[in-house]
Amino acid sequence: MSSQDTDREKQQYCEPTYALTNKKNEDYPFDAPSIDQRLTPEQTKTNLANKIRKLLEEYSHIPQEEQSKHVHSIRDQAFAIRAYPCTGLGVWLIPYISLSPAYATIVKRLQGGDSMVDIGCFVGGDFRRLVFNGAPLESMVGVDLVSHWEVGYELFRDREKFRARFVEADLMTVEEDSGLQKLKGKMDIIHISAVLHQWDWDAQVTAVKKLILLSKPGSLVVGHQIGNAQARHVQNPALKTLLQSRHDPASFKEMWRQAGEETGTKWETEAWLRSWEFMGLDAGNTKWMEPGDAILDFVVTRLS
Ligand SMILES: C[S@@+](CC[C@H](N)C(=O)[O-])C[C@H]1O[C@@H](n2cnc3c(N)ncnc32)[C@H](O)[C@@H]1O
């Protein structure tokens, strides 16, 4: 195998190939022409669009009539960095973290001085949501393999006031990366959304063990990923993915049991499958998914 092949394999392992090139003008259904539905309460059966508008208006001081143009310009900037489907479809605007059963606990724990890291933080939208809801930002650290942090300042117009830290690093390098090493054993809350599903079972177990390195007894690991009503491996044809593991709540729990056993730690795992509708997505947004796919929402607590 040439060193170029090895590099390519390594790259596929730390992030998915479908995100790596700018897919504009190619046959790739995620460079959506309009993401206005994210801002349109009549088009989402939940209150999510109103929450998005309110954050942009009251936190970022962007008047309602300017919001559509603004979010489309941000979407294009982010899509040029990495071509994730959720980037193209404006899914990053949806305040998923606030739907977590642990959300009130997270806000309270941050107010009490807990630390939090967001792995795959993208533009830092979940942190802005928490700050808007009264959490202090002093102990927040965003981590992403590739920085979208500047785009986050543009999106939220808060360069002067948003002082959370950002580390550009690959989760898989916790033991080697100097920025990540500083977080080892120190994080009270670990958030990871729409990241783990990019890997197969073994790589997800490896990634979970990296998260465990950041944790300490009492830590919470919260987030969501694409799951399925029945645990399975998929190779999505629209994205031409490598094998990816889609968990149901039982297999997700088993993955944490395995990772806990291999690291000498104990975890309580709760996971729920949520409908696309509950998460603010419609059939058009999810037509490229596998049958039975849904969102798997999780709260995992370190017992010892
Ligand atoms: C699909 S986006 C999800 C963004 C955000 N968490 C959300 O839920 O909207 C995945 C993010 O994870 C980042 N990412 C992918 N692989 C990573 C890795 N190995 N280490 C750190 N970040 C990673 C990507 O760069 C991207 O910003």
Coordinates of N, CA and C in Angstrom, one line a residue, residues 163-250:
R163 N -16.5 34.3 24.4 CA -15.1 34.0 24.7 C -14.9 32.6 25.1
A164 N -15.7 31.7 24.6 CA -15.5 30.2 24.8 C -14.2 29.9 24.0
R165 N -13.5 28.8 24.5 CA -12.3 28.4 23.8 C -12.6 27.5 22.7
F166 N -11.6 27.4 21.7 CA -11.8 26.5 20.6 C -10.5 25.8 20.4
V167 N -10.6 24.5 20.2 CA -9.4 23.6 19.9 C -9.6 22.9 18.5
E168 N -8.8 23.2 17.6 CA -8.9 22.5 16.3 C -8.2 21.1 16.4
A169 N -8.9 20.0 16.5 CA -8.2 18.7 16.7 C -9.2 17.6 16.3
D170 N -8.6 16.5 16.1 CA -9.3 15.2 15.8 C -9.6 14.5 17.1
L171 N -10.8 14.2 17.4 CA -11.1 13.5 18.7 C -10.3 12.3 18.8
M172 N -10.0 11.6 17.7 CA -9.2 10.4 17.8 C -7.8 10.6 18.3
T173 N -7.3 11.8 18.5 CA -6.0 12.1 18.9 C -5.9 12.7 20.3
V174 N -6.8 12.3 21.1 CA -6.8 12.8 22.5 C -5.4 12.6 23.2
E175 N -4.8 11.4 22.9 CA -3.6 11.2 23.6 C -2.4 12.0 23.0
E176 N -2.5 12.4 21.8 CA -1.3 13.0 21.1 C -1.5 14.6 21.0
D177 N -2.7 15.1 20.9 CA -2.9 16.5 20.6 C -2.7 17.3 21.9
S178 N -1.9 18.3 21.9 CA -1.6 19.1 23.1 C -2.8 19.8 23.6
G179 N -3.7 20.3 22.7 CA -4.9 21.0 23.1 C -5.9 20.0 23.8
L180 N -6.0 18.8 23.3 CA -6.9 17.9 23.8 C -6.4 17.2 25.1
Q181 N -5.1 17.0 25.2 CA -4.5 16.4 26.4 C -4.9 17.2 27.6
K182 N -5.0 18.6 27.5 CA -5.3 19.4 28.6 C -6.7 19.2 29.2
L183 N -7.5 18.6 28.3 CA -8.9 18.3 28.8 C -9.1 17.0 29.4
K184 N -8.0 16.1 29.4 CA -8.2 14.7 29.8 C -8.6 14.7 31.3
G185 N -9.6 13.9 31.6 CA -10.1 13.7 33.0 C -10.7 14.9 33.6
K186 N -11.0 16.0 32.8 CA -11.5 17.2 33.4 C -12.9 17.6 33.0
M187 N -13.5 17.0 32.0 CA -14.7 17.5 31.5 C -15.9 16.9 32.2
D188 N -16.8 17.8 32.8 CA -18.0 17.4 33.5 C -19.1 17.0 32.5
I189 N -19.2 17.8 31.4 CA -20.2 17.6 30.4 C -19.6 17.5 29.0
I190 N -19.9 16.4 28.3 CA -19.3 16.1 27.0 C -20.4 16.0 26.0
H191 N -20.5 17.0 25.1 CA -21.5 17.0 24.1 C -21.0 16.5 22.8
I192 N -21.7 15.6 22.1 CA -21.2 15.1 20.8 C -22.5 14.8 20.0
S193 N -22.7 15.6 19.0 CA -23.9 15.4 18.1 C -23.6 15.3 16.7
A194 N -24.2 14.3 16.0 CA -24.1 14.1 14.6 C -22.6 13.8 14.2
V195 N -21.9 13.1 15.1 CA -20.5 12.8 14.8 C -20.3 11.3 14.8
L196 N -20.7 10.6 15.9 CA -20.4 9.2 16.0 C -20.9 8.3 14.9
H197 N -22.1 8.7 14.3 CA -22.7 7.9 13.3 C -21.9 7.8 12.0
Q198 N -20.8 8.6 11.9 CA -20.0 8.6 10.6 C -19.1 7.3 10.6
W199 N -19.0 6.6 11.7 CA -18.1 5.4 11.8 C -18.9 4.1 11.9
D200 N -18.1 3.0 11.7 CA -18.7 1.7 12.0 C -18.6 1.3 13.5
W201 N -19.0 0.1 13.9 CA -19.0 -0.2 15.3 C -17.7 0.0 15.9
D202 N -16.6 -0.6 15.3 CA -15.3 -0.6 16.0 C -14.8 0.9 16.2
A203 N -15.0 1.7 15.1 CA -14.5 3.0 15.2 C -15.3 3.8 16.2
Q204 N -16.6 3.5 16.3 CA -17.5 4.2 17.3 C -17.0 3.8 18.7
V205 N -16.7 2.6 18.9 CA -16.1 2.2 20.2 C -14.8 2.9 20.5
T206 N -14.0 3.0 19.5 CA -12.7 3.7 19.7 C -13.0 5.2 20.1
A207 N -14.0 5.8 19.4 CA -14.3 7.2 19.6 C -14.9 7.4 21.0
V208 N -15.7 6.4 21.4 CA -16.3 6.5 22.8 C -15.2 6.4 23.8
K209 N -14.2 5.6 23.6 CA -13.1 5.4 24.5 C -12.3 6.7 24.6
K210 N -12.2 7.5 23.5 CA -11.6 8.8 23.6 C -12.4 9.8 24.4
L211 N -13.7 9.7 24.3 CA -14.6 10.6 25.1 C -14.4 10.2 26.6
I212 N -14.3 8.9 26.8 CA -14.1 8.5 28.2 C -12.8 9.1 28.8
L213 N -11.8 9.2 28.0 CA -10.5 9.8 28.5 C -10.7 11.2 28.9
L214 N -11.7 11.9 28.4 CA -11.9 13.3 28.8 C -12.8 13.4 30.0
S215 N -13.4 12.3 30.4 CA -14.4 12.3 31.5 C -13.8 12.1 32.9
K216 N -14.7 12.2 33.9 CA -14.3 11.8 35.3 C -15.6 11.3 35.9
P217 N -15.6 10.6 37.0 CA -16.8 10.1 37.6 C -17.8 11.2 37.8
G218 N -19.1 11.0 37.4 CA -20.1 12.0 37.5 C -20.3 12.7 36.1
S219 N -19.4 12.6 35.2 CA -19.5 13.2 33.9 C -20.8 12.8 33.2
L220 N -21.4 13.7 32.4 CA -22.5 13.4 31.5 C -22.0 13.4 30.0
V221 N -22.4 12.4 29.2 CA -22.1 12.5 27.8 C -23.5 12.6 27.1
V222 N -23.7 13.7 26.4 CA -25.0 13.9 25.8 C -24.9 14.2 24.3
G223 N -26.0 13.9 23.6 CA -26.0 14.3 22.2 C -27.0 13.4 21.4
H224 N -26.8 13.4 20.1 CA -27.6 12.6 19.2 C -26.8 12.2 18.0
Q225 N -27.4 11.2 17.3 CA -26.8 10.7 16.1 C -27.8 10.0 15.3
I226 N -27.6 9.7 14.0 CA -28.6 9.0 13.3 C -28.6 7.6 13.8
G227 N -29.8 7.1 14.1 CA -29.9 5.7 14.6 C -30.9 5.0 13.7
N228 N -31.4 3.8 14.1 CA -32.3 3.1 13.3 C -33.2 2.3 14.2
A229 N -34.4 2.0 13.8 CA -35.4 1.3 14.6 C -34.8 -0.1 14.9
Q230 N -33.9 -0.6 14.0 CA -33.3 -1.9 14.3 C -31.8 -1.7 14.0
A231 N -30.9 -2.0 15.0 CA -29.5 -1.8 14.8 C -29.0 -2.5 13.5
R232 N -28.1 -1.8 12.8 CA -27.6 -2.3 11.5 C -26.4 -1.6 11.0
H233 N -25.7 -2.2 10.1 CA -24.7 -1.4 9.4 C -25.2 -1.0 8.0
V234 N -24.9 0.2 7.6 CA -25.4 0.7 6.3 C -24.2 1.3 5.5
Q235 N -24.4 1.3 4.2 CA -23.5 2.0 3.3 C -24.4 2.9 2.4
N236 N -24.6 4.1 2.8 CA -25.6 5.0 2.2 C -25.2 5.3 0.7
P237 N -26.1 4.9 -0.2 CA -25.8 5.2 -1.6 C -25.7 6.6 -2.0
A238 N -26.5 7.5 -1.4 CA -26.4 8.9 -1.8 C -25.1 9.5 -1.4
L239 N -24.6 9.1 -0.2 CA -23.3 9.7 0.3 C -22.1 8.8 -0.1
K240 N -22.4 7.6 -0.6 CA -21.3 6.7 -1.0 C -20.4 6.5 0.2
T241 N -21.0 6.2 1.4 CA -20.2 6.1 2.6 C -19.5 4.7 2.7
L242 N -18.5 4.7 3.6 CA -18.0 3.4 4.1 C -19.1 2.9 5.0
L243 N -18.8 1.7 5.6 CA -19.8 1.1 6.5 C -20.0 2.0 7.7
Q244 N -21.3 2.3 8.1 CA -21.6 3.1 9.2 C -22.5 2.3 10.1
S245 N -22.3 2.4 11.4 CA -23.2 1.7 12.4 C -24.4 2.6 12.8
R246 N -25.6 2.0 12.6 CA -26.8 2.7 13.0 C -27.3 2.0 14.2
H247 N -27.3 2.7 15.3 CA -27.7 2.1 16.6 C -29.2 2.2 16.8
D248 N -29.8 1.1 17.5 CA -31.0 1.3 18.3 C -30.6 1.5 19.7
P249 N -31.5 1.9 20.6 CA -31.1 2.1 22.0 C -30.4 1.0 22.6
A250 N -30.7 -0.3 22.3 CA -30.1 -1.4 22.9 C -28.6 -1.6 22.5

